[in-house]
Amino acid sequence: MSPRIGLDRQMIVQAAAEIADTQGTEAVTLAAVAKKLNIRTPSLYNHVDGLHGLRQLLSLYGLEQMYEKLDAACGGRSGDEAVRALAKAYLEFARTRPGIYELTLRAPDPQQPEVAAAGERLVGLLVRILDDYGLTSEEALHTVRGLRSILHGFASLERVGGFRMPLDLDESFRLLVDSYLAGIRAIRKQGQAT
């Protein structure tokens, strides 16, 4: 069977991403994507390697989209200002692209080199942002893990309605990020004292 004229991998990934963001990642099936594109399901196999291949493409797409958003937010900034901008962009991405965001969370399978490379590129961006703090390589990686945990925790709790008190969520988020930054500065001072 020849590929449908005009249909390409990018169109398929975009359609799947829209389904993931509006209905959740479990709703992304080949049948759902085919229906959205008004094609027959077998036509997708000319462009993707089944559902597993489509999910791999979605993970790659999500990591690339997140990288672009975070990189743009940090452009020209450094230190605390860069971390605050990155944190704000991360939360906005999680809020506006919930399905795609979910697909960026898993550690990449070594059998998926493109996805692994996109994940490493994202971690590299975070490490570069932390360069201004004078952390060792190991401290920077631990700090990236901490930042990711804080940002994901807040985004996840917000998404499931875990914050019911009548307090400004953005203010809570700002205080959380500022506490994290105070912690980085404490690690830096501790390292300079030894």
PDB file of C-alpha atoms in Angstrom:
ATOM      1  CA  MET A   1       0.000   0.000   0.000  1.00  0.00           C
ATOM      2  CA  SER A   2       1.426   3.389  -0.916  1.00  0.00           C
ATOM      3  CA  PRO A   3       1.376   6.306   1.517  1.00  0.00           C
ATOM      4  CA  ARG A   4      -1.601   8.678   1.271  1.00  0.00           C
ATOM      5  CA  ILE A   5      -0.672  11.827  -0.608  1.00  0.00           C
ATOM      6  CA  GLY A   6      -0.271  14.726   1.793  1.00  0.00           C
ATOM      7  CA  LEU A   7      -0.097  12.518   4.878  1.00  0.00           C
ATOM      8  CA  ASP A   8       3.262  12.521   6.610  1.00  0.00           C
ATOM      9  CA  ARG A   9       4.797  11.583   9.934  1.00  0.00           C
ATOM     10  CA  GLN A  10       4.598  15.159  11.236  1.00  0.00           C
ATOM     11  CA  MET A  11       0.832  15.313  10.610  1.00  0.00           C
ATOM     12  CA  ILE A  12       0.391  12.024  12.432  1.00  0.00           C
ATOM     13  CA  VAL A  13       2.449  13.151  15.424  1.00  0.00           C
ATOM     14  CA  GLN A  14       0.564  16.465  15.580  1.00  0.00           C
ATOM     15  CA  ALA A  15      -2.780  14.647  15.561  1.00  0.00           C
ATOM     16  CA  ALA A  16      -1.597  12.234  18.252  1.00  0.00           C
ATOM     17  CA  ALA A  17      -0.263  15.144  20.331  1.00  0.00           C
ATOM     18  CA  GLU A  18      -3.637  16.906  20.163  1.00  0.00           C
ATOM     19  CA  ILE A  19      -5.357  13.743  21.369  1.00  0.00           C
ATOM     20  CA  ALA A  20      -2.827  13.327  24.186  1.00  0.00           C
ATOM     21  CA  ASP A  21      -3.245  16.934  25.323  1.00  0.00           C
ATOM     22  CA  THR A  22      -7.045  16.958  25.219  1.00  0.00           C
ATOM     23  CA  GLN A  23      -7.943  13.379  26.174  1.00  0.00           C
ATOM     24  CA  GLY A  24      -4.827  11.969  27.852  1.00  0.00           C
ATOM     25  CA  THR A  25      -2.066   9.674  26.667  1.00  0.00           C
ATOM     26  CA  GLU A  26      -4.167   6.526  27.099  1.00  0.00           C
ATOM     27  CA  ALA A  27      -6.544   7.870  24.455  1.00  0.00           C
ATOM     28  CA  VAL A  28      -3.749   7.876  21.876  1.00  0.00           C
ATOM     29  CA  THR A  29      -4.416   4.800  19.785  1.00  0.00           C
ATOM     30  CA  LEU A  30      -3.860   4.178  16.112  1.00  0.00           C
ATOM     31  CA  ALA A  31      -7.624   4.051  15.613  1.00  0.00           C
ATOM     32  CA  ALA A  32      -8.089   7.420  17.356  1.00  0.00           C
ATOM     33  CA  VAL A  33      -5.341   9.053  15.299  1.00  0.00           C
ATOM     34  CA  ALA A  34      -6.725   7.585  12.072  1.00  0.00           C
ATOM     35  CA  LYS A  35     -10.202   8.852  12.952  1.00  0.00           C
ATOM     36  CA  LYS A  36      -8.853  12.335  13.699  1.00  0.00           C
ATOM     37  CA  LEU A  37      -7.055  12.379  10.339  1.00  0.00           C
ATOM     38  CA  ASN A  38     -10.065  10.872   8.550  1.00  0.00           C
ATOM     39  CA  ILE A  39      -8.059   7.946   7.202  1.00  0.00           C
ATOM     40  CA  ARG A  40      -8.070   4.198   7.657  1.00  0.00           C
ATOM     41  CA  THR A  41      -5.875   2.844  10.444  1.00  0.00           C
ATOM     42  CA  PRO A  42      -3.664   0.713   8.133  1.00  0.00           C
ATOM     43  CA  SER A  43      -2.565   3.923   6.354  1.00  0.00           C
ATOM     44  CA  LEU A  44      -0.645   4.906   9.488  1.00  0.00           C
ATOM     45  CA  TYR A  45       1.699   1.937   9.152  1.00  0.00           C
ATOM     46  CA  ASN A  46       3.264   3.585   6.099  1.00  0.00           C
ATOM     47  CA  HIS A  47       4.556   6.301   8.425  1.00  0.00           C
ATOM     48  CA  VAL A  48       4.877   4.879  11.946  1.00  0.00           C
ATOM     49  CA  ASP A  49       5.920   1.558  13.415  1.00  0.00           C
ATOM     50  CA  GLY A  50       2.684   0.761  15.217  1.00  0.00           C
ATOM     51  CA  LEU A  51       1.520   2.227  18.511  1.00  0.00           C
ATOM     52  CA  HIS A  52       4.918   1.716  20.153  1.00  0.00           C
ATOM     53  CA  GLY A  53       6.603   3.644  17.332  1.00  0.00           C
ATOM     54  CA  LEU A  54       4.008   6.405  17.555  1.00  0.00           C
ATOM     55  CA  ARG A  55       4.537   6.754  21.310  1.00  0.00           C
ATOM     56  CA  GLN A  56       8.288   6.941  20.729  1.00  0.00           C
ATOM     57  CA  LEU A  57       7.751   9.732  18.194  1.00  0.00           C
ATOM     58  CA  LEU A  58       5.464  11.518  20.660  1.00  0.00           C
ATOM     59  CA  SER A  59       8.100  11.304  23.404  1.00  0.00           C
ATOM     60  CA  LEU A  60      10.689  12.745  21.046  1.00  0.00           C
ATOM     61  CA  TYR A  61       8.270  15.467  19.974  1.00  0.00           C
ATOM     62  CA  GLY A  62       7.491  16.332  23.594  1.00  0.00           C
ATOM     63  CA  LEU A  63      11.145  16.538  24.611  1.00  0.00           C
ATOM     64  CA  GLU A  64      11.919  18.749  21.612  1.00  0.00           C
ATOM     65  CA  GLN A  65       8.930  21.005  22.315  1.00  0.00           C
ATOM     66  CA  MET A  66       9.881  21.317  25.982  1.00  0.00           C
ATOM     67  CA  TYR A  67      13.508  22.073  25.121  1.00  0.00           C
ATOM     68  CA  GLU A  68      12.480  24.835  22.723  1.00  0.00           C
ATOM     69  CA  LYS A  69      10.125  26.384  25.279  1.00  0.00           C
ATOM     70  CA  LEU A  70      12.656  26.303  28.125  1.00  0.00           C
ATOM     71  CA  ASP A  71      15.559  27.447  25.968  1.00  0.00           C
ATOM     72  CA  ALA A  72      13.554  30.398  24.648  1.00  0.00           C
ATOM     73  CA  ALA A  73      12.511  31.371  28.169  1.00  0.00           C
ATOM     74  CA  CYS A  74      16.117  31.363  29.411  1.00  0.00           C
ATOM     75  CA  GLY A  75      17.641  33.137  26.434  1.00  0.00           C
ATOM     76  CA  GLY A  76      19.905  35.959  27.550  1.00  0.00           C
ATOM     77  CA  ARG A  77      19.274  35.321  31.240  1.00  0.00           C
ATOM     78  CA  SER A  78      21.596  33.959  33.887  1.00  0.00           C
ATOM     79  CA  GLY A  79      21.623  32.954  37.524  1.00  0.00           C
ATOM     80  CA  ASP A  80      18.404  33.255  39.514  1.00  0.00           C
ATOM     81  CA  GLU A  81      16.649  35.069  36.692  1.00  0.00           C
ATOM     82  CA  ALA A  82      17.324  32.162  34.303  1.00  0.00           C
ATOM     83  CA  VAL A  83      16.162  29.536  36.812  1.00  0.00           C
ATOM     84  CA  ARG A  84      12.969  31.489  37.525  1.00  0.00           C
ATOM     85  CA  ALA A  85      12.262  31.868  33.796  1.00  0.00           C
ATOM     86  CA  LEU A  86      12.929  28.180  33.203  1.00  0.00           C
ATOM     87  CA  ALA A  87      10.673  27.161  36.103  1.00  0.00           C
ATOM     88  CA  LYS A  88       7.843  29.384  34.872  1.00  0.00           C
ATOM     89  CA  ALA A  89       8.177  28.018  31.311  1.00  0.00           C
ATOM     90  CA  TYR A  90       8.239  24.439  32.619  1.00  0.00           C
ATOM     91  CA  LEU A  91       5.019  24.928  34.574  1.00  0.00           C
ATOM     92  CA  GLU A  92       3.367  26.650  31.620  1.00  0.00           C
ATOM     93  CA  PHE A  93       4.358  23.736  29.365  1.00  0.00           C
ATOM     94  CA  ALA A  94       2.911  21.225  31.840  1.00  0.00           C
ATOM     95  CA  ARG A  95      -0.294  23.276  32.055  1.00  0.00           C
ATOM     96  CA  THR A  96      -0.806  23.802  28.334  1.00  0.00           C
ATOM     97  CA  ARG A  97       0.535  20.511  26.960  1.00  0.00           C
ATOM     98  CA  PRO A  98      -0.495  17.981  29.648  1.00  0.00           C
ATOM     99  CA  GLY A  99      -0.440  14.864  27.465  1.00  0.00           C
ATOM    100  CA  ILE A 100       2.830  15.669  25.759  1.00  0.00           C
ATOM    101  CA  TYR A 101       4.308  16.701  29.103  1.00  0.00           C
ATOM    102  CA  GLU A 102       3.436  13.298  30.557  1.00  0.00           C
ATOM    103  CA  LEU A 103       5.376  11.628  27.746  1.00  0.00           C
ATOM    104  CA  THR A 104       8.530  13.588  28.601  1.00  0.00           C
ATOM    105  CA  LEU A 105       8.768  12.192  32.128  1.00  0.00           C
ATOM    106  CA  ARG A 106      10.059   8.671  31.588  1.00  0.00           C
ATOM    107  CA  ALA A 107      13.777   8.036  31.431  1.00  0.00           C
ATOM    108  CA  PRO A 108      14.518   7.283  27.758  1.00  0.00           C
ATOM    109  CA  ASP A 109      14.990   3.686  26.676  1.00  0.00           C
ATOM    110  CA  PRO A 110      18.617   3.150  25.526  1.00  0.00           C
ATOM    111  CA  GLN A 111      17.114   1.336  22.532  1.00  0.00           C
ATOM    112  CA  GLN A 112      15.663   4.679  21.421  1.00  0.00           C
ATOM    113  CA  PRO A 113      18.778   6.775  20.693  1.00  0.00           C
ATOM    114  CA  GLU A 114      16.902   9.796  19.304  1.00  0.00           C
ATOM    115  CA  VAL A 115      14.705  10.027  22.397  1.00  0.00           C
ATOM    116  CA  ALA A 116      17.723   9.509  24.668  1.00  0.00           C
ATOM    117  CA  ALA A 117      19.637  12.272  22.841  1.00  0.00           C
ATOM    118  CA  ALA A 118      16.681  14.666  23.184  1.00  0.00           C
ATOM    119  CA  GLY A 119      16.507  13.890  26.918  1.00  0.00           C
ATOM    120  CA  GLU A 120      20.245  14.487  27.310  1.00  0.00           C
ATOM    121  CA  ARG A 121      19.936  17.773  25.439  1.00  0.00           C
ATOM    122  CA  LEU A 122      17.241  18.904  27.886  1.00  0.00           C
ATOM    123  CA  VAL A 123      19.351  17.893  30.899  1.00  0.00           C
ATOM    124  CA  GLY A 124      22.302  19.704  29.312  1.00  0.00           C
ATOM    125  CA  LEU A 125      20.221  22.895  29.131  1.00  0.00           C
ATOM    126  CA  LEU A 126      19.392  22.623  32.823  1.00  0.00           C
ATOM    127  CA  VAL A 127      23.034  21.998  33.735  1.00  0.00           C
ATOM    128  CA  ARG A 128      24.127  25.026  31.671  1.00  0.00           C
ATOM    129  CA  ILE A 129      21.594  27.215  33.485  1.00  0.00           C
ATOM    130  CA  LEU A 130      23.165  26.121  36.766  1.00  0.00           C
ATOM    131  CA  ASP A 131      26.724  26.938  35.603  1.00  0.00           C
ATOM    132  CA  ASP A 132      26.516  30.344  37.258  1.00  0.00           C
ATOM    133  CA  TYR A 133      26.311  28.722  40.684  1.00  0.00           C
ATOM    134  CA  GLY A 134      29.787  27.159  40.573  1.00  0.00           C
ATOM    135  CA  LEU A 135      28.562  23.656  41.369  1.00  0.00           C
ATOM    136  CA  THR A 136      30.645  20.581  40.679  1.00  0.00           C
ATOM    137  CA  SER A 137      29.395  18.330  37.866  1.00  0.00           C
ATOM    138  CA  GLU A 138      27.922  15.901  40.368  1.00  0.00           C
ATOM    139  CA  GLU A 139      26.277  18.675  42.414  1.00  0.00           C
ATOM    140  CA  ALA A 140      24.790  20.122  39.232  1.00  0.00           C
ATOM    141  CA  LEU A 141      23.218  16.776  38.281  1.00  0.00           C
ATOM    142  CA  HIS A 142      21.787  16.322  41.782  1.00  0.00           C
ATOM    143  CA  THR A 143      20.490  19.883  41.608  1.00  0.00           C
ATOM    144  CA  VAL A 144      18.862  19.217  38.223  1.00  0.00           C
ATOM    145  CA  ARG A 145      17.133  16.174  39.703  1.00  0.00           C
ATOM    146  CA  GLY A 146      15.900  18.315  42.578  1.00  0.00           C
ATOM    147  CA  LEU A 147      14.621  21.037  40.292  1.00  0.00           C
ATOM    148  CA  ARG A 148      12.858  18.537  38.066  1.00  0.00           C
ATOM    149  CA  SER A 149      11.264  16.899  41.117  1.00  0.00           C
ATOM    150  CA  ILE A 150      10.052  20.227  42.485  1.00  0.00           C
ATOM    151  CA  LEU A 151       8.640  21.392  39.163  1.00  0.00           C
ATOM    152  CA  HIS A 152       6.995  18.071  38.358  1.00  0.00           C
ATOM    153  CA  GLY A 153       5.583  17.730  41.854  1.00  0.00           C
ATOM    154  CA  PHE A 154       3.962  21.145  41.726  1.00  0.00           C
ATOM    155  CA  ALA A 155       2.637  20.632  38.184  1.00  0.00           C
ATOM    156  CA  SER A 156       1.241  17.194  39.040  1.00  0.00           C
ATOM    157  CA  LEU A 157      -0.470  18.308  42.242  1.00  0.00           C
ATOM    158  CA  GLU A 158      -1.958  21.290  40.456  1.00  0.00           C
ATOM    159  CA  ARG A 159      -3.238  19.120  37.623  1.00  0.00           C
ATOM    160  CA  VAL A 160      -5.104  16.719  39.892  1.00  0.00           C
ATOM    161  CA  GLY A 161      -6.600  19.516  41.986  1.00  0.00           C
ATOM    162  CA  GLY A 162      -4.281  19.025  44.941  1.00  0.00           C
ATOM    163  CA  PHE A 163      -4.255  22.708  45.848  1.00  0.00           C
ATOM    164  CA  ARG A 164      -7.707  23.592  47.177  1.00  0.00           C
ATOM    165  CA  MET A 165      -6.817  26.375  49.611  1.00  0.00           C
ATOM    166  CA  PRO A 166      -7.762  29.869  48.419  1.00  0.00           C
ATOM    167  CA  LEU A 167      -4.160  30.957  47.898  1.00  0.00           C
ATOM    168  CA  ASP A 168      -2.569  32.255  44.706  1.00  0.00           C
ATOM    169  CA  LEU A 169      -0.921  29.253  43.016  1.00  0.00           C
ATOM    170  CA  ASP A 170       1.571  31.406  41.148  1.00  0.00           C
ATOM    171  CA  GLU A 171       2.695  32.975  44.421  1.00  0.00           C
ATOM    172  CA  SER A 172       3.109  29.512  45.971  1.00  0.00           C
ATOM    173  CA  PHE A 173       5.158  28.504  42.943  1.00  0.00           C
ATOM    174  CA  ARG A 174       7.330  31.623  43.188  1.00  0.00           C
ATOM    175  CA  LEU A 175       8.050  30.931  46.855  1.00  0.00           C
ATOM    176  CA  LEU A 176       8.903  27.317  46.039  1.00  0.00           C
ATOM    177  CA  VAL A 177      11.378  28.327  43.334  1.00  0.00           C
ATOM    178  CA  ASP A 178      12.911  31.001  45.573  1.00  0.00           C
ATOM    179  CA  SER A 179      13.392  28.389  48.321  1.00  0.00           C
ATOM    180  CA  TYR A 180      15.107  26.134  45.810  1.00  0.00           C
ATOM    181  CA  LEU A 181      17.407  28.975  44.753  1.00  0.00           C
ATOM    182  CA  ALA A 182      18.283  29.670  48.402  1.00  0.00           C
ATOM    183  CA  GLY A 183      19.218  25.999  48.678  1.00  0.00           C
ATOM    184  CA  ILE A 184      21.520  26.216  45.639  1.00  0.00           C
ATOM    185  CA  ARG A 185      23.265  29.217  47.142  1.00  0.00           C
ATOM    186  CA  ALA A 186      23.687  27.296  50.434  1.00  0.00           C
ATOM    187  CA  ILE A 187      25.256  24.349  48.575  1.00  0.00           C
ATOM    188  CA  ARG A 188      27.587  26.755  46.801  1.00  0.00           C
ATOM    189  CA  LYS A 189      28.666  28.434  50.073  1.00  0.00           C
ATOM    190  CA  GLN A 190      29.198  25.046  51.679  1.00  0.00           C
ATOM    191  CA  GLY A 191      31.377  23.952  48.755  1.00  0.00           C
ATOM    192  CA  GLN A 192      33.446  27.154  48.929  1.00  0.00           C
ATOM    193  CA  ALA A 193      33.992  26.695  52.678  1.00  0.00           C
ATOM    194  CA  THR A 194      35.553  23.242  52.235  1.00  0.00           C
TER     195      THR A 194
END
